Short mmCIF file of C-alpha atoms and ligand atoms in Angstrom, two decimals:
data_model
loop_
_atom_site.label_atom_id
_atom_site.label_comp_id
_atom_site.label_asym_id
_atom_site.label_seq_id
_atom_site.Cartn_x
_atom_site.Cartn_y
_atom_site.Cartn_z
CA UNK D 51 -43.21 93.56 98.02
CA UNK D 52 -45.75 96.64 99.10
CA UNK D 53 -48.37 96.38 97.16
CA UNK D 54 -51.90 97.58 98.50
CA UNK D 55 -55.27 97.13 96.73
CA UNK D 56 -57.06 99.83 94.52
CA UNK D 57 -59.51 100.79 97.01
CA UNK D 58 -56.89 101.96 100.08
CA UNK D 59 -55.43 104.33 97.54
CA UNK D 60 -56.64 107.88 98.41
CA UNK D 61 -58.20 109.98 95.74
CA UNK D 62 -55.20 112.66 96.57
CA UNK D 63 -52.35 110.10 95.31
CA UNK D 64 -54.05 110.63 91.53
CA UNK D 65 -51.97 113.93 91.79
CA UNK D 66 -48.53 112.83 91.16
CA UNK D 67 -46.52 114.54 93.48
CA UNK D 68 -48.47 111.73 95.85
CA UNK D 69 -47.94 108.89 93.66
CA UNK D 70 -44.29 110.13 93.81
CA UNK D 71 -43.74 109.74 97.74
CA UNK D 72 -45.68 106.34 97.75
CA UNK D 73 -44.52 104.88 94.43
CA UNK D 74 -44.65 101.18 94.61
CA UNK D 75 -41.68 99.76 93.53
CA UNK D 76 -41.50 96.32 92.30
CA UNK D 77 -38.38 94.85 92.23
CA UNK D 78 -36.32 93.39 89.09
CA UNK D 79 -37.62 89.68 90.08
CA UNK D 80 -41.36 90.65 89.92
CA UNK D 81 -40.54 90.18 86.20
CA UNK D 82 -40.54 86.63 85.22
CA UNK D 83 -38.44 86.82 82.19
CA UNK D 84 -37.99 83.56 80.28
CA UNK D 85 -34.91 83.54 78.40
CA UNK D 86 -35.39 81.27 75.53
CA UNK D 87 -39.10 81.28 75.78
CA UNK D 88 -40.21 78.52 73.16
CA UNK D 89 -42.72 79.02 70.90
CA UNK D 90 -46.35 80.07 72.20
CA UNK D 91 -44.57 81.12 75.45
CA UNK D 92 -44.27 85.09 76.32
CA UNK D 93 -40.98 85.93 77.24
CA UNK D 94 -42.16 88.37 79.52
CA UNK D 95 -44.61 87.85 82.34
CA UNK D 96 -45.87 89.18 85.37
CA UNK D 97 -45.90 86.93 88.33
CA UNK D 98 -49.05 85.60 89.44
CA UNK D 99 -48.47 86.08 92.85
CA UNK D 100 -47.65 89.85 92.05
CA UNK D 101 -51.64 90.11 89.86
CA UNK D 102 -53.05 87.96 93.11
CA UNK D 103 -51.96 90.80 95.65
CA UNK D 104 -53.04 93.54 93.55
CA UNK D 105 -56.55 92.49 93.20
CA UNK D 106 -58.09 95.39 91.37
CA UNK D 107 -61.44 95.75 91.48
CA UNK D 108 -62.25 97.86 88.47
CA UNK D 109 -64.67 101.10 88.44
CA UNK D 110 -63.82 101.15 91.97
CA UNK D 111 -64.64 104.35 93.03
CA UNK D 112 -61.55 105.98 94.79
CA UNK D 113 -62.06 109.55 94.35
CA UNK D 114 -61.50 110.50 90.78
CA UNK D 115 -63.24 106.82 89.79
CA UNK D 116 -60.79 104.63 87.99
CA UNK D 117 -61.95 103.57 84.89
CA UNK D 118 -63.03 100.26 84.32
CA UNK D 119 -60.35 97.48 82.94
CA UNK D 120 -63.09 96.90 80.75
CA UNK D 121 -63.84 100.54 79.59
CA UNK D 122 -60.32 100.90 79.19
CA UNK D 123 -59.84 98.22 76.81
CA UNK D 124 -62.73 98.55 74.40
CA UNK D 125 -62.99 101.47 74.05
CA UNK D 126 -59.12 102.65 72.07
CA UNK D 127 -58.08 104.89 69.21
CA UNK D 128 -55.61 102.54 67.33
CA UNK D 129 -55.96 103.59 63.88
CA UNK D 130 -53.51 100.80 62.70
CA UNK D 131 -56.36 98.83 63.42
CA UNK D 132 -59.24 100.97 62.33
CA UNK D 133 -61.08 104.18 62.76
CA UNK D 134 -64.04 102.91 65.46
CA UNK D 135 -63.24 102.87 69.08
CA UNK D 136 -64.30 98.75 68.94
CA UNK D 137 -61.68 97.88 66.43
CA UNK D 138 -58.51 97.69 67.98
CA UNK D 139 -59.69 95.31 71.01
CA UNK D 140 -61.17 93.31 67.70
CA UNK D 141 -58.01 92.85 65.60
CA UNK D 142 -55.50 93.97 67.51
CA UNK D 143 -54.97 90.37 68.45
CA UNK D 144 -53.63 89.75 65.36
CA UNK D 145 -50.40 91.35 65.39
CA UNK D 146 -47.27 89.35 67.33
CA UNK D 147 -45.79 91.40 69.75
CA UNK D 148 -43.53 88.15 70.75
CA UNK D 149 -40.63 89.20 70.03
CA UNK D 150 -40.00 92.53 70.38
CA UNK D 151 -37.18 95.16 69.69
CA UNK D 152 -36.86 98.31 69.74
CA UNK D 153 -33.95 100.07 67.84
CA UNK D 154 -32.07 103.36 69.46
CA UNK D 155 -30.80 105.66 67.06
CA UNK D 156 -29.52 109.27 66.17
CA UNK D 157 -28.06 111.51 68.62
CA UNK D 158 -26.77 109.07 71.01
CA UNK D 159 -23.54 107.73 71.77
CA UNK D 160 -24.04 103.94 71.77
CA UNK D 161 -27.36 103.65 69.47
CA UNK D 162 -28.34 99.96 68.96
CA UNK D 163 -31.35 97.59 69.31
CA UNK D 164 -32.88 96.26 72.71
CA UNK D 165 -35.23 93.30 73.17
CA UNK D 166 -37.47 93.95 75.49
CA UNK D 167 -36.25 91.89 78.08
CA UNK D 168 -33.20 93.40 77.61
CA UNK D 169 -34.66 96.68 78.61
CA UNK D 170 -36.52 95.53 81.31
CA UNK D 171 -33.55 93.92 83.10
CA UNK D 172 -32.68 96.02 85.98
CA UNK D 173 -35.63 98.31 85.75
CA UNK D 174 -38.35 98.92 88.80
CA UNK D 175 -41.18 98.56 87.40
CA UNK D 176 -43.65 101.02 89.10
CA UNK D 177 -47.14 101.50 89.22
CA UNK D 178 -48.34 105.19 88.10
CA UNK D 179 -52.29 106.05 87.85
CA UNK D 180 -52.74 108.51 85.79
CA UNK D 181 -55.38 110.73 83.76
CA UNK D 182 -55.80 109.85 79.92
CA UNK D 183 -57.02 112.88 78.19
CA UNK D 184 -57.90 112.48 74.51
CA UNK D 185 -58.03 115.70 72.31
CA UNK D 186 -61.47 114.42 71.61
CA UNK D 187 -62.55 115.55 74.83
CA UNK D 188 -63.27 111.97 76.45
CA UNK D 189 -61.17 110.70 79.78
CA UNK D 190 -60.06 108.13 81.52
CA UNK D 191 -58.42 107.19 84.81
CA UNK D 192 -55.97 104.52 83.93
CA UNK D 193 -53.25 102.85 86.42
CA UNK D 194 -50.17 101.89 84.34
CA UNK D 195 -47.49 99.64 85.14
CA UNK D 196 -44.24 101.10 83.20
CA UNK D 197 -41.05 102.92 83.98
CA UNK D 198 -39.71 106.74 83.14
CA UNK D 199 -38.71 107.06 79.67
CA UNK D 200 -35.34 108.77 80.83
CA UNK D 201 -34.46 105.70 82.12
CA UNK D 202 -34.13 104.18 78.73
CA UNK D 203 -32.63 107.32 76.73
CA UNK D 204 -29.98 107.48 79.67
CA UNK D 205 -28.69 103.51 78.42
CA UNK D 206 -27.91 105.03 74.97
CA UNK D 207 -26.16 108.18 76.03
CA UNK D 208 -27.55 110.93 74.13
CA UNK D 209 -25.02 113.46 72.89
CA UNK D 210 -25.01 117.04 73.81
CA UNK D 211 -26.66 117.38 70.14
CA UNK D 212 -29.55 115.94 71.11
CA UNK D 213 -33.34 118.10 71.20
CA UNK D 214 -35.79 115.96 70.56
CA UNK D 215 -36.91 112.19 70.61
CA UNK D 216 -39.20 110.72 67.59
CA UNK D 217 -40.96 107.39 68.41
CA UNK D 218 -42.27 105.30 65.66
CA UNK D 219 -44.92 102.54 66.12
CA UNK D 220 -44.91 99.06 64.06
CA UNK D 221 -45.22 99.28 60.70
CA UNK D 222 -46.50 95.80 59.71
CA UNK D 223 -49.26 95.91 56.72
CA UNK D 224 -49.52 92.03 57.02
CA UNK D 225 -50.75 91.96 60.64
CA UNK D 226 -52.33 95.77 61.00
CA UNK D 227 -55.36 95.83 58.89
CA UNK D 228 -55.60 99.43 59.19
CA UNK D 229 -52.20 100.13 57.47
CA UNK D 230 -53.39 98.04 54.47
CA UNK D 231 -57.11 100.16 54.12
CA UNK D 232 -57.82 101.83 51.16
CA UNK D 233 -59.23 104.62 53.57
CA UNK D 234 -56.48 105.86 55.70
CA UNK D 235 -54.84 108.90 54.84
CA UNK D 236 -52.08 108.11 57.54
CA UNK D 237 -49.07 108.37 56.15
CA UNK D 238 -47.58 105.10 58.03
CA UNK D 239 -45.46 104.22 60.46
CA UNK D 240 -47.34 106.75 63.38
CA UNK D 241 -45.50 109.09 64.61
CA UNK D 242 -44.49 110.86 67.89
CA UNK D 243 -42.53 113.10 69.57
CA UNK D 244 -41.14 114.77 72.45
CA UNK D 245 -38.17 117.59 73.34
CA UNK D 246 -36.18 115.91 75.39
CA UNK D 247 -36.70 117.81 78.21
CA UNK D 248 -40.00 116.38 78.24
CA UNK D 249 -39.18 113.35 77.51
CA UNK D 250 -36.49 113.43 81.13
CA UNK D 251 -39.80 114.90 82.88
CA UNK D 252 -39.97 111.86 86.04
CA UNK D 253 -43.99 111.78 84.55
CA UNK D 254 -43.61 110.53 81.29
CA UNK D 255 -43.53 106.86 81.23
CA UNK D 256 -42.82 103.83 78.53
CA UNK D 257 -46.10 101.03 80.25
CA UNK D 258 -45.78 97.42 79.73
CA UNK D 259 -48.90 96.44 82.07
CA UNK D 260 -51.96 98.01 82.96
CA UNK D 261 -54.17 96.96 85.59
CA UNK D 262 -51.70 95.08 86.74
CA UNK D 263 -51.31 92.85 84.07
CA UNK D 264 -49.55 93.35 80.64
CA UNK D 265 -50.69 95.66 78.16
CA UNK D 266 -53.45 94.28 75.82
CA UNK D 267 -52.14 94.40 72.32
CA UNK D 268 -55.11 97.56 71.87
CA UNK D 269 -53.69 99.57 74.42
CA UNK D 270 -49.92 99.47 72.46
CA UNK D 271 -48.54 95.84 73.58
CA UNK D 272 -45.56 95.38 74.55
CA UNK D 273 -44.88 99.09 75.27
CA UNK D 274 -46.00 102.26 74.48
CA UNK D 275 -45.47 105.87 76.05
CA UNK D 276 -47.67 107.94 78.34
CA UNK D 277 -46.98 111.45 78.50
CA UNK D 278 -50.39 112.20 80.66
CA UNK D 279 -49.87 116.26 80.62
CA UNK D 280 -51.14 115.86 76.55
CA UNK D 281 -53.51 114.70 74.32
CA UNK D 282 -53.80 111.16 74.42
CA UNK D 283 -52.71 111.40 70.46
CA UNK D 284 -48.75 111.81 71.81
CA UNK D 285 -49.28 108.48 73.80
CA UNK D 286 -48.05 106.31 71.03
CA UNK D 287 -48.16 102.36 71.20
CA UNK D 288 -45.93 99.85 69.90
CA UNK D 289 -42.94 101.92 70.24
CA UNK D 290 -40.40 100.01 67.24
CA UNK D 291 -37.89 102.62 67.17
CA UNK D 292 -36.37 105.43 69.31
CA UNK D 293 -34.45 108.11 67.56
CA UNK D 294 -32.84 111.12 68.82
CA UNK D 295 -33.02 114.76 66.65
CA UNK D 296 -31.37 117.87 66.82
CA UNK D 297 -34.57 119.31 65.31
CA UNK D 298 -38.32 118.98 65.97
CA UNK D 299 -39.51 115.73 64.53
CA UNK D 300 -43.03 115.13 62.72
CA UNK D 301 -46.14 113.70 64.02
CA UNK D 302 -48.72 111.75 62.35
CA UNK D 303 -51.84 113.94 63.48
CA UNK D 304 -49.84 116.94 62.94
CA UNK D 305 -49.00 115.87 59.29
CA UNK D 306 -52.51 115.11 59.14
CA UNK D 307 -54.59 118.60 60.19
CA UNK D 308 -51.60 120.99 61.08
CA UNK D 309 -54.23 123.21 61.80
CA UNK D 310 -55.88 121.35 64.37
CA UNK D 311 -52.97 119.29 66.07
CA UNK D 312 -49.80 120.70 66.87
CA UNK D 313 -46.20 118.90 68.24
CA UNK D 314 -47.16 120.12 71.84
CA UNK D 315 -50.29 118.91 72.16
CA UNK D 316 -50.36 120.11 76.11
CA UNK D 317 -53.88 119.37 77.61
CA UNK D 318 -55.16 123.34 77.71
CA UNK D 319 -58.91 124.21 78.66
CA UNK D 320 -58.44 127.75 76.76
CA UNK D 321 -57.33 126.44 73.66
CA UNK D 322 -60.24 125.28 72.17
CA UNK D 323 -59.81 123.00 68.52
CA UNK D 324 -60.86 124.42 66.11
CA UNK D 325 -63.98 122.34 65.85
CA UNK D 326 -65.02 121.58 69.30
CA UNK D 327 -64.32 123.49 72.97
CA UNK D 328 -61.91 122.04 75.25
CA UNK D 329 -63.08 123.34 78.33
CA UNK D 330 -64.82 120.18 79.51
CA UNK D 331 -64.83 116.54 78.89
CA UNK D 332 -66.69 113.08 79.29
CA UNK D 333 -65.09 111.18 82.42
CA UNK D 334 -65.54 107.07 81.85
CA UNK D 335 -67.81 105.69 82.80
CA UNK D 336 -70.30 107.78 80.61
CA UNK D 337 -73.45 107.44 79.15
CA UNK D 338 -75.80 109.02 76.70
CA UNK D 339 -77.78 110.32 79.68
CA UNK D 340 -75.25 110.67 82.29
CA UNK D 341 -72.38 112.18 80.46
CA UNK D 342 -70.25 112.81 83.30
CA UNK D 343 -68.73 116.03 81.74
CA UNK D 344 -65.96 117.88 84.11
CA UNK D 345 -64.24 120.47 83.95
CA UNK D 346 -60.84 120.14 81.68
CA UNK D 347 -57.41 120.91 83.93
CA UNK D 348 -54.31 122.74 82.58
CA UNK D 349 -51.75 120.41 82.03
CA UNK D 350 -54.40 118.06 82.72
CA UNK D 351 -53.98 118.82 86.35
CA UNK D 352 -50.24 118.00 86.54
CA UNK D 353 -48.93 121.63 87.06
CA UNK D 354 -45.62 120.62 87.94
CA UNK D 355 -44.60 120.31 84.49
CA UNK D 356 -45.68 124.05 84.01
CA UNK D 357 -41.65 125.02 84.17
CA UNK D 358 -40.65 123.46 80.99
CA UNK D 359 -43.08 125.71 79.17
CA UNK D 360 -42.26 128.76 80.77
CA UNK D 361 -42.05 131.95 78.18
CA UNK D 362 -43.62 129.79 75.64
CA UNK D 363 -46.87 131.52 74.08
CA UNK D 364 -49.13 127.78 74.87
CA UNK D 365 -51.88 129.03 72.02
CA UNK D 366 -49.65 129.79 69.28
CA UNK D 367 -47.25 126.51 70.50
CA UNK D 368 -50.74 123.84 70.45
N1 MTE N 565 -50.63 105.15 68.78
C1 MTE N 565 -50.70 104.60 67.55
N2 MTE N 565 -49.65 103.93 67.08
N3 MTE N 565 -51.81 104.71 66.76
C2 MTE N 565 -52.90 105.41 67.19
O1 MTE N 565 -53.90 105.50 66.44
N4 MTE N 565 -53.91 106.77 68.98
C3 MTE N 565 -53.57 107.74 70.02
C4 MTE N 565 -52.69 107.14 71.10
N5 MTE N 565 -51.62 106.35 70.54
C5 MTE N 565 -52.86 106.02 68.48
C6 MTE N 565 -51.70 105.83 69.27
C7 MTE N 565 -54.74 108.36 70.61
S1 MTE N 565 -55.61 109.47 69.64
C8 MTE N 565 -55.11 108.13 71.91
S2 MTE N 565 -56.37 109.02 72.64
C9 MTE N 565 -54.47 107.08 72.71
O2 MTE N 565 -53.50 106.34 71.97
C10 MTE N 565 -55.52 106.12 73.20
O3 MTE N 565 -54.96 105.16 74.06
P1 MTE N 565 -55.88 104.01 74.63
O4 MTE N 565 -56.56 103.34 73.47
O5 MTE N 565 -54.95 103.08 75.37
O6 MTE N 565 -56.88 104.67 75.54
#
């Protein structure tokens, strides 16, 4: 298996036209999938000779500094489990992400429901580093273990009928404290989603690991999206179900403040929110007197998805 540490990856192979050429493939077996598992036993697992090789030494600085594992961890918008940044890594624990399907529906031509190790059978996993971008105008460097979202959509055929893909996270009162808060004003499940052109783009990506193990239940356990040209907002964790749309489907922080978030959510410097500039923002690891502020990147720096915008007014579209 190639695998090399964090620190001999160049600052350059952030850009994703790099990570393309020297994606790391891991092969089928570096998933230890036990069929059966019993109880207390994930059925998915990374192999520890795979997390021994990889040997990430967080914060590392490599450039653009990736962010710390533990930066990236405890610090999470999760609203399912809360409003402050602290509360998902504190309760997110208690929701079972053991086992896990996700159901495929709409505009496809064999819809149906996949376990995860279902899904993951015959799938390279690969190992992506990418820029997190929240509309709040804090960032992170984060490297994800996942595969392209295409990959998936392509099992369940979808029809020529098919525009758009809606993604919808757990809905589980019982385990999610924040669904059962007299405070939220989320309408729940959360809600996400994509055209499917975007969705095909080779960038976005469903992660089941980060820092080369798998995903903390804060960061979206078992699997989530990462669409890294937008707002960290269309990232949505705990993916339960997959449906595909002829039209444009809602999203929660859209539903919420139309005004403020819109369905594209592309990561634009010039298109300020209505309550705070986008032009900059606050690059982990920050701190009240070293704020680390940089300068905010169209697209978040990944022009190559500038094509699938092209003609589209990118201020009135949001
Ligand atoms: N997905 C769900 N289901 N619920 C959420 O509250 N928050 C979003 C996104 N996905 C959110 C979600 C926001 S606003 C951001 S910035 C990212 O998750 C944060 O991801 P992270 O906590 O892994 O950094």
């Amino acid at each position: 298996m190639l695998i090399r540490r964090a620190s001999d990856i160049k600052p350059s192979e952030i850009t994703p036209e790099h990570i393309y050429r020297s994606r790391r493939h891991f092969m089928r077996d570096s998933l230890a999938v036990a069929a059966g598992a019993g109880a207390g036993t994930s059925a998915l697992a990374l192999p520890g000779s795979w997390l021994e090789a990889r040997d990430v030494k967080p914060g590392e600085p490599i450039g653009e500094q990736m962010t710390s594992e533990s930066n990236a961890t405890s610090y999470n918008n999760f609203y399912e489990f809360g409003t402050d940044k602290t509360d998902p890594a504190e309760y997110a624990h208690e929701m079972t992400v053991d086992p896990w399907t996700v159901e495929v529906s709409g505009e496809v031509e064999k819809p149906g429901r996949i376990g995860l190790e279902d899904m993951l059978a015959g799938i390279d996993l690969e190992e992506r580093i990418y820029r997190l971008r929240c509309v709040e105008a804090w960032s992170m460097v984060i490297p994800w273990i996942g595969f392209p979202v295409k990959k998936l959509l392509d099992k369940f055929k979808p029809t020529a009928d098919a525009k758009y893909v809606e993604f919808k996270t757990l809905h589980r009162p019982s385990e999610m404290r924040g669904q059962r808060s007299f405070f939220s004003s989320i309408d729940w499940p959360y809600l996400e989603g994509l055209r499917l052109d975007e969705a095909n783009h080779p960038l976005a990506i469903f992660a089941v690991g980060m820092y080369g193990k798998l995903l903390p239940n804060q960061n979206g356990a078992p699997i989530r999206l990462v669409v890294p040209w937008k707002y960290g907002f269309k990232s949505i964790k705990s993916i339960v179900s997959i449906r595909l749309t002829r039209r444009q489907p809602r999203n929660t922080w859209n539903d919420l403040q139309p005004s403020e978030y819109g369905f594209y959510a592309n990561v634009n410097p010039e298109v300020d929110h209505p309550r705070w500039s986008q032009a900059s923002e606050r690059r982990f690891p920050t701190t009240l007197l070293r704020p680390n502020r940089i300068p905010t990147r169209m697209f978040n720096g990944y022009d190559e998805v500038a094509s699938l915008y092209s003609g589209m007014d990118l201020a009135e579209h949001y």
